[in-house]
Short mmCIF file of C-alpha atoms in Angstrom, two decimals:
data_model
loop_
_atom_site.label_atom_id
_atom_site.label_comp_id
_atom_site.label_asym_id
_atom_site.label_seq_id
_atom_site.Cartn_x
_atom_site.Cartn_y
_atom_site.Cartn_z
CA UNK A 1287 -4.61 -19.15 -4.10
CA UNK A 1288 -6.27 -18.13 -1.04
CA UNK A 1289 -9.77 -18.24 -0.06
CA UNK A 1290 -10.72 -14.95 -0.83
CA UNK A 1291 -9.33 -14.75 -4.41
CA UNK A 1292 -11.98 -18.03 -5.42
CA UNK A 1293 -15.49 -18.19 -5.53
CA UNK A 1294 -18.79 -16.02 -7.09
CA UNK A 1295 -17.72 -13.10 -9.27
CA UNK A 1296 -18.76 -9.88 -6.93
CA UNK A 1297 -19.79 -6.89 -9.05
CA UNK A 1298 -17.34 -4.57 -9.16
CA UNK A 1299 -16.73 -0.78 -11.11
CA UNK A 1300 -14.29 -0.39 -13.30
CA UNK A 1301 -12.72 1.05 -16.18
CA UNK A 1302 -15.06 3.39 -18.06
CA UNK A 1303 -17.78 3.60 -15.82
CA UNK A 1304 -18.80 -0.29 -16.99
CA UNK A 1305 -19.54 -2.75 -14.31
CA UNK A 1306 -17.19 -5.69 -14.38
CA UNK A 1307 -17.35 -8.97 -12.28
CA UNK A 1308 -13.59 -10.29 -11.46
CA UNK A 1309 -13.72 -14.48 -10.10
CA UNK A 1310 -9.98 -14.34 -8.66
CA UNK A 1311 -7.17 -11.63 -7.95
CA UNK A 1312 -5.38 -12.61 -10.61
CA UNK A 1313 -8.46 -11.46 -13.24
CA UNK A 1314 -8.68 -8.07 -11.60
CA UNK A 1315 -4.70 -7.36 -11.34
CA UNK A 1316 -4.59 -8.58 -15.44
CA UNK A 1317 -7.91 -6.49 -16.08
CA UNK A 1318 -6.07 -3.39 -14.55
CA UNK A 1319 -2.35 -3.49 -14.94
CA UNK A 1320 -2.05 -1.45 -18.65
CA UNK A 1321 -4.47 1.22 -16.99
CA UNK A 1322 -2.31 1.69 -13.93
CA UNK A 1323 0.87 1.28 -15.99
CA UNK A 1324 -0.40 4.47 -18.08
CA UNK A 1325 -2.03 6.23 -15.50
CA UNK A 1326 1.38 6.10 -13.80
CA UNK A 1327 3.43 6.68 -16.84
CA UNK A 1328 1.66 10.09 -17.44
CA UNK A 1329 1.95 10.86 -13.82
CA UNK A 1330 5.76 10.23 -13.86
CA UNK A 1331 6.05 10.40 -17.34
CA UNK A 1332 9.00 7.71 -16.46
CA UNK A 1333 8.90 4.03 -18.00
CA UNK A 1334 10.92 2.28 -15.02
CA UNK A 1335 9.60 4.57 -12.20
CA UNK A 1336 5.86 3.35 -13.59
CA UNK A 1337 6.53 -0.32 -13.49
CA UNK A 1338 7.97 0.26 -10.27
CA UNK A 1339 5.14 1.85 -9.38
CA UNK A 1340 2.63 -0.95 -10.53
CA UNK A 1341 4.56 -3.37 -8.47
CA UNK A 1342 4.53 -1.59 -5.88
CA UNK A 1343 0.65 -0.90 -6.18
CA UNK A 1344 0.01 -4.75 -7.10
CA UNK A 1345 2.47 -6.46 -4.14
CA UNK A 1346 0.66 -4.86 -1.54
CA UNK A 1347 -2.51 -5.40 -2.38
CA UNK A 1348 -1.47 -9.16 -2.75
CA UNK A 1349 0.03 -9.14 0.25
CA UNK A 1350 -2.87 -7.02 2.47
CA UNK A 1351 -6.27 -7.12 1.19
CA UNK A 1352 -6.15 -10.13 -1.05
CA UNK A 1353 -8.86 -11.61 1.70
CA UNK A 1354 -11.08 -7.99 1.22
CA UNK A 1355 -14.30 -8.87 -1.01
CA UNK A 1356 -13.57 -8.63 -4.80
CA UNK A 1357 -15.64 -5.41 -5.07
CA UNK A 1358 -13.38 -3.47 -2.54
CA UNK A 1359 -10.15 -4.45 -4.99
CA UNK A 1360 -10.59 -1.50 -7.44
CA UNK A 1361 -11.21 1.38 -4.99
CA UNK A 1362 -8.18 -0.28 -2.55
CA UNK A 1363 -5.60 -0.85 -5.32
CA UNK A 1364 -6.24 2.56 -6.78
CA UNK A 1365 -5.42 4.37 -3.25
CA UNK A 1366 -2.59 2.33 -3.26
CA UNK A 1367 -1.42 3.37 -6.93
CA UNK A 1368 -2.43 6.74 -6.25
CA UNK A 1369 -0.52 7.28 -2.99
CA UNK A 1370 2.67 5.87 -4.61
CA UNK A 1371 2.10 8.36 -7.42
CA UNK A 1372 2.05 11.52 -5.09
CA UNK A 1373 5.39 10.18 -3.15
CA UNK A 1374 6.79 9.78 -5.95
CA UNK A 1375 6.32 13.52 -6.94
CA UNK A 1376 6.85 14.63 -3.02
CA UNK A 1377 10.83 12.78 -3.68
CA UNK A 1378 11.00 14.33 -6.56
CA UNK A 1379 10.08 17.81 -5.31
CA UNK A 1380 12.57 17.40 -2.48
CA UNK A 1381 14.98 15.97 -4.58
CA UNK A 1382 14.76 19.14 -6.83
CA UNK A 1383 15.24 21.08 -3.50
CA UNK A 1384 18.57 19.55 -2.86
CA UNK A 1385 19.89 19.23 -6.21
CA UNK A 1386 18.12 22.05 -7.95
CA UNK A 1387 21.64 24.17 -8.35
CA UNK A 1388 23.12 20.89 -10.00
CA UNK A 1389 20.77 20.29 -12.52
CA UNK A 1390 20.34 23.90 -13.19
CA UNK A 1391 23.74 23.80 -14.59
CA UNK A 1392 23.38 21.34 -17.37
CA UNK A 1393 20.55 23.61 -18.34
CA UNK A 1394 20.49 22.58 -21.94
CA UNK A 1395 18.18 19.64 -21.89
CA UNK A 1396 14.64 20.42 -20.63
CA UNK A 1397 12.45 19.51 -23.52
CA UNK A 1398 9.51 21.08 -24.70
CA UNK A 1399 6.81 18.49 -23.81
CA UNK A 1400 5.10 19.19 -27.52
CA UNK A 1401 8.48 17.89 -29.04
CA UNK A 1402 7.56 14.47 -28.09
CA UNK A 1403 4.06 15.12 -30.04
CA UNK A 1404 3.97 12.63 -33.12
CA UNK A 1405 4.81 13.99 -36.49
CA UNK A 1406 1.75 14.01 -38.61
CA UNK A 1407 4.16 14.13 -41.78
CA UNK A 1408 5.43 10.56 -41.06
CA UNK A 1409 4.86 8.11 -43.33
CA UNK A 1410 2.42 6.02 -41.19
CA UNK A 1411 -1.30 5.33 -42.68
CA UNK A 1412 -3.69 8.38 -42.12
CA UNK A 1413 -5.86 6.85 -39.04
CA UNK A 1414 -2.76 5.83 -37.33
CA UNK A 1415 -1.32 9.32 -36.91
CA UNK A 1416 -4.20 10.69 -36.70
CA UNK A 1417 -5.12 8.12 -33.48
CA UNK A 1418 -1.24 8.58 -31.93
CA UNK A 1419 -1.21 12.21 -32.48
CA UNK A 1420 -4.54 12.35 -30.66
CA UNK A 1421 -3.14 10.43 -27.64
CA UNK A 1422 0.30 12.48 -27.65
CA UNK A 1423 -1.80 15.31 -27.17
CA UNK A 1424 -4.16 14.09 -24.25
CA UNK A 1425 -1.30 12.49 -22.60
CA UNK A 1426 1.03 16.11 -22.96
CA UNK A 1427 -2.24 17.71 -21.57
CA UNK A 1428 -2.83 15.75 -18.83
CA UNK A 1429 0.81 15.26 -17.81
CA UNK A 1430 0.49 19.78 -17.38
CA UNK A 1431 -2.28 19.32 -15.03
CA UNK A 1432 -1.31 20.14 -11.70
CA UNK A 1433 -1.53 16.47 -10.04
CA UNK A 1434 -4.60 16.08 -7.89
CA UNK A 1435 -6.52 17.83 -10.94
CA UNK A 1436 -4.23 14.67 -13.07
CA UNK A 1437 -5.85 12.34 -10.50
CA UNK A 1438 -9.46 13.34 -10.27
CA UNK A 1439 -9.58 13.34 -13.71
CA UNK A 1440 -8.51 9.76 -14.44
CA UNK A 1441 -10.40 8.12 -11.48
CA UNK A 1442 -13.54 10.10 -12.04
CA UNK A 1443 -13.45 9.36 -16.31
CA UNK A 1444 -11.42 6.94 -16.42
CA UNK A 1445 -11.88 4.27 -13.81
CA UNK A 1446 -15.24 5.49 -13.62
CA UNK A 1447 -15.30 5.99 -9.85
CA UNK A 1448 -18.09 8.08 -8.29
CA UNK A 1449 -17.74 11.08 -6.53
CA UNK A 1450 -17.78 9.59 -2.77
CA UNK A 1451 -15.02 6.69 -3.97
CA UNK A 1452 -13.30 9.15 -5.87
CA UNK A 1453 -13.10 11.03 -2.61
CA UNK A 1454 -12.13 8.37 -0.74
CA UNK A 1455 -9.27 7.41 -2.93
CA UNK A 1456 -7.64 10.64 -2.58
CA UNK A 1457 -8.02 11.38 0.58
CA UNK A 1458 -10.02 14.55 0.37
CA UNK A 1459 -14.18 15.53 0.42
CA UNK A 1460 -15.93 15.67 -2.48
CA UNK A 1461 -16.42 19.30 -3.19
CA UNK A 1462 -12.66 19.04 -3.85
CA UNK A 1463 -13.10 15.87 -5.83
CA UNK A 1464 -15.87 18.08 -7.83
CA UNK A 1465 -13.53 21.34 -7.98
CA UNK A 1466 -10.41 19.11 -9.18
CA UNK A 1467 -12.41 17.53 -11.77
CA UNK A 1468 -14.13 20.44 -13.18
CA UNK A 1469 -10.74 22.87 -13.42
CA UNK A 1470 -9.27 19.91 -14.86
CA UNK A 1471 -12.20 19.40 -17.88
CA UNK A 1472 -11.54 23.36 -18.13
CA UNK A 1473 -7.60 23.06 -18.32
CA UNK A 1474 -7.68 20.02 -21.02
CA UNK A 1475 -10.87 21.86 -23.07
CA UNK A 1476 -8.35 24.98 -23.26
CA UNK A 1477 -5.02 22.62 -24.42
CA UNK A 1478 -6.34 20.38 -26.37
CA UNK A 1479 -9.00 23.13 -28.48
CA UNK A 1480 -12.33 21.97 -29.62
CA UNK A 1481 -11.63 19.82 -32.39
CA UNK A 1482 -9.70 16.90 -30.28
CA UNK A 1483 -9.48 14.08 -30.66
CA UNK B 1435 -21.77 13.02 -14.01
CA UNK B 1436 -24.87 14.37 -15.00
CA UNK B 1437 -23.58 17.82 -13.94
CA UNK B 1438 -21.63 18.30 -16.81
CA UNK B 1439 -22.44 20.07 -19.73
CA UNK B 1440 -22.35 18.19 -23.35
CA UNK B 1441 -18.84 19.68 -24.09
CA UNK B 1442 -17.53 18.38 -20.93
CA UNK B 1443 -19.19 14.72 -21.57
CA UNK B 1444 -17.52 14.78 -25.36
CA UNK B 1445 -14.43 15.79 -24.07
CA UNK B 1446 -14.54 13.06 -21.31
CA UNK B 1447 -16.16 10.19 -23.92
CA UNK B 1448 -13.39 11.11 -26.33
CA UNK B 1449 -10.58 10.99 -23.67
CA UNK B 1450 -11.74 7.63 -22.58
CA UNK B 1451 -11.67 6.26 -26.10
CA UNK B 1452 -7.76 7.30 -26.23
CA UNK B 1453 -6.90 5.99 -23.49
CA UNK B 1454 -8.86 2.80 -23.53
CA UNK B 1455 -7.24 2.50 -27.08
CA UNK B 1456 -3.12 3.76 -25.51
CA UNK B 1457 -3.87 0.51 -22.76
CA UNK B 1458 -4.63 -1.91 -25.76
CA UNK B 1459 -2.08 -0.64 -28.01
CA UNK B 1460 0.64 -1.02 -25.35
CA UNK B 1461 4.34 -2.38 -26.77
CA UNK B 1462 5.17 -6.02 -26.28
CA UNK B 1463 7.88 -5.78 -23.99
CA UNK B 1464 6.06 -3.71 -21.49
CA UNK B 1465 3.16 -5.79 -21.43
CA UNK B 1466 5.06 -8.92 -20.84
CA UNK B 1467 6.88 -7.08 -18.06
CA UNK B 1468 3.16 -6.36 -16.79
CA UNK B 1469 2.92 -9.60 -16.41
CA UNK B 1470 6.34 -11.10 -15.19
CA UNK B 1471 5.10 -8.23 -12.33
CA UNK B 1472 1.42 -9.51 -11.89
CA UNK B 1473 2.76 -12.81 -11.95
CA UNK B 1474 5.44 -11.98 -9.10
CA UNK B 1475 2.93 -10.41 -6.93
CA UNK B 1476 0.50 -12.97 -6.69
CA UNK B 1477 3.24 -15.57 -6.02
CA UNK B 1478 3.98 -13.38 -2.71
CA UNK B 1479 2.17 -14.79 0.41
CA UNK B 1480 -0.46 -13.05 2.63
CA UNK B 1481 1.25 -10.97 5.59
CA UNK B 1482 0.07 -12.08 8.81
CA UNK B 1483 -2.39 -9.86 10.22
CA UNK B 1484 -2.44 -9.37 14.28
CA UNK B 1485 -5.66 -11.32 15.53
CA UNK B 1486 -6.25 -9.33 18.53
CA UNK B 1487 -8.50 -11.85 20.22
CA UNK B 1488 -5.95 -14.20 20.23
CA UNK B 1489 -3.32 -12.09 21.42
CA UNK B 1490 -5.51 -11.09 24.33
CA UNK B 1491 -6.09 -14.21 25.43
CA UNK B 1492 -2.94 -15.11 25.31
CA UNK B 1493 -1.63 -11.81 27.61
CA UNK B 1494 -4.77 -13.08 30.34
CA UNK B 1495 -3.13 -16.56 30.31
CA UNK B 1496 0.23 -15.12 30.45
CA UNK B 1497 -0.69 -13.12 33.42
CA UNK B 1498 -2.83 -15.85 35.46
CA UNK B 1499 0.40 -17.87 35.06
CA UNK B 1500 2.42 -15.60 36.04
CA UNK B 1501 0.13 -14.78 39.23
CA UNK B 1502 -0.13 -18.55 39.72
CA UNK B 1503 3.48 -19.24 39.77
CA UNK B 1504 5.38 -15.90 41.31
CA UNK B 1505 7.59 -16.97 44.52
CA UNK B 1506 5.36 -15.86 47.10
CA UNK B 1507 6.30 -15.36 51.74
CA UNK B 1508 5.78 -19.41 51.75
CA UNK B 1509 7.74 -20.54 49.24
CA UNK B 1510 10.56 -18.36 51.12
CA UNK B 1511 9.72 -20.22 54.78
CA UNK B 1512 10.19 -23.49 52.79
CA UNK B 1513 13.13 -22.55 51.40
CA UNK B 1514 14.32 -21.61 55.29
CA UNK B 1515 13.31 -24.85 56.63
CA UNK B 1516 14.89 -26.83 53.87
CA UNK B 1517 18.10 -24.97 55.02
CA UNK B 1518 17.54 -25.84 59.09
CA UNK B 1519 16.61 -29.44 57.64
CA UNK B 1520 20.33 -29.86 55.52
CA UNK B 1521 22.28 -28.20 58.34
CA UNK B 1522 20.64 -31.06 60.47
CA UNK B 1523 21.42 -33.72 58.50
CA UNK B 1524 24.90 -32.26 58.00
CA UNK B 1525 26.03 -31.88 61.73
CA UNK B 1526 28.14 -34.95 63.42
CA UNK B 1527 25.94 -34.38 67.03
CA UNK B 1528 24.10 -37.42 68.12
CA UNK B 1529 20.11 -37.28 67.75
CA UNK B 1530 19.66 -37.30 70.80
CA UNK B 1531 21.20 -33.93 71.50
CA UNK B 1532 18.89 -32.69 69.38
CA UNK B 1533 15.58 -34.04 70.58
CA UNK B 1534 16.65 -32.64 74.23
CA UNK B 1535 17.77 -29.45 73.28
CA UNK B 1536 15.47 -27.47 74.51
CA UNK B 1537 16.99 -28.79 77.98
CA UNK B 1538 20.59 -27.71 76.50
CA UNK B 1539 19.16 -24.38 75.93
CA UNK B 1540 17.84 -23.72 78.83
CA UNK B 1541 20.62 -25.10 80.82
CA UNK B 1542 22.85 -23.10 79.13
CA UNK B 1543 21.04 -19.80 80.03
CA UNK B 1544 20.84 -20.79 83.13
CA UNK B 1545 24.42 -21.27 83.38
CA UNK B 1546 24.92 -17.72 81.92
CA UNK B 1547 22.50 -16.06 84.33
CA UNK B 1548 24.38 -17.96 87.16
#
């Protein structure tokens, strides 16, 4: 362990607005890991290209700003999640481009998104469905949001970033942070109805 | 985000609580493979960063050396007399002709003027 993963818990922000003091790199990568796994899993809405995507995220904050104070960890390993998120869309995109006419052909297996939604006639206790139906449908909603809207949303509500980190994190001012976040809130009000969750 | 409105703060409390709950309730195997991954990373060591004060110190020293040592005209003129000095040593004359031979010169222009 180096020198700058040791010593006085720094006050940091994290998830859910609360503030959260992390002694060692090890207590801030284990505090994060399940919220970047499913932030990227409803990104790519792919198991293995997530992981990948964590370890990407995780190895190189290890390996280049494990010496950064503890409180620049969140904001740092978020950019870093976040910009492997939006190359993994940009392949994608361009990979579509190239093999577009391929896939086209098989045709027969693009999946309604609400056929992954759980049944509520299953024979699981009441709260259970209830609780998995309501995080099918956020996930199914958020996974239609175009992807900077996707990312606003999370790092603004989720991670509980403010606007001028938010900003930072993507890579744009904050009017757009504000105008990402707000069409989003619109978008998910209109999919999800007023009685979710 | 006292900007929004209360629909937009239930909507955001309530997506929270879902996902907060989606993290926790994650399946065994791909927590464990979280961790194999955490785990892996923090094994990694530091990359070296460039410490620029170093390296320019370094390049100054470099360069002083380098103005220090480059072959300048006398190392060439010693290099010249060190030749005269073996083809000296080397020749089969007598010392003597060589400590008058300024006379030899001299008589041997004056033999070719003549």
């Amino acid at each position: 362990m180096s020198a700058g993963d040791e010593g006085q818990p720094t006050q940091a922000t994290a998830a859910s607005g609360e503030t959260v003091a992390y002694r060692s790199l090890e207590e801030f990568l284990a505090a994060v890991e399940r919220r970047a796994f499913r932030t990227a899993m409803i990104a790519t809405r792919q198991r293995d290209d997530a992981l990948d995507i964590v370890q990407d995220a995780m190895c190189k904050l290890v390996q280049n700003y494990r010496q950064r104070p503890n409180h620049e960890w969140a904001p740092l390993f978020q950019t870093i999640l976040q910009s492997r998120i939006t190359d993994f869309h940009r392949r994608k995109k361009y990979r579509g481009m190239i093999f577009g006419w391929w896939d086209r052909r098989g045709g027969d297996d693009d999946e309604s998104p609400l056929d992954s939604v759980a049944d509520a006639t299953q024979a699981n206790p009441l709260n259970e469905v209830n609780t998995q139906r309501a995080v099918d449908a956020l996930e199914i909603a958020l996974q239609r949001l175009p992807l900077r809207q996707q990312q606003a949303f999370m790092l603004r509500t989720w991670e509980g970033f403010d606007v001028a980190t938010t900003a930072q994190v993507m890579g744009c001012s904050e009017g757009s942070v504000k105008t990402h976040l707000s069409r989003a809130l619109s978008a998910l009000r209109e999919c999800l109805g007023e009685d979710w969750p | 985000m006292s900007d929004l409105d209360e629909r937009d703060q239930a909507l955001i409390d309530g997506a929270r609580q879902v996902l907060d709950q989606s993290a926790a309730e994650l399946d065994a195997i791909t927590a464990q493979r979280l961790r194999q991954i955490r785990r892996e990373a923090l094994a990694q060591p530091a990359r070296a960063h460039w410490n620029w004060g170093y390296a320019g110190a370094a390049t100054a020293a470099m360069a002083v050396m380098a103005v220090v040592l480059w072959p300048g005209p006398q190392q060439t003129d010693a290099t010249v007399a060190s030749l005269e000095d073996i083809e000296l040593l080397s020749a089969n004359e007598d010392i003597e002709f060589y400590e008058q031979i300024e006379f030899y010169q001299w008589l041997d222009s004056d033999g070719q003027a003549t």
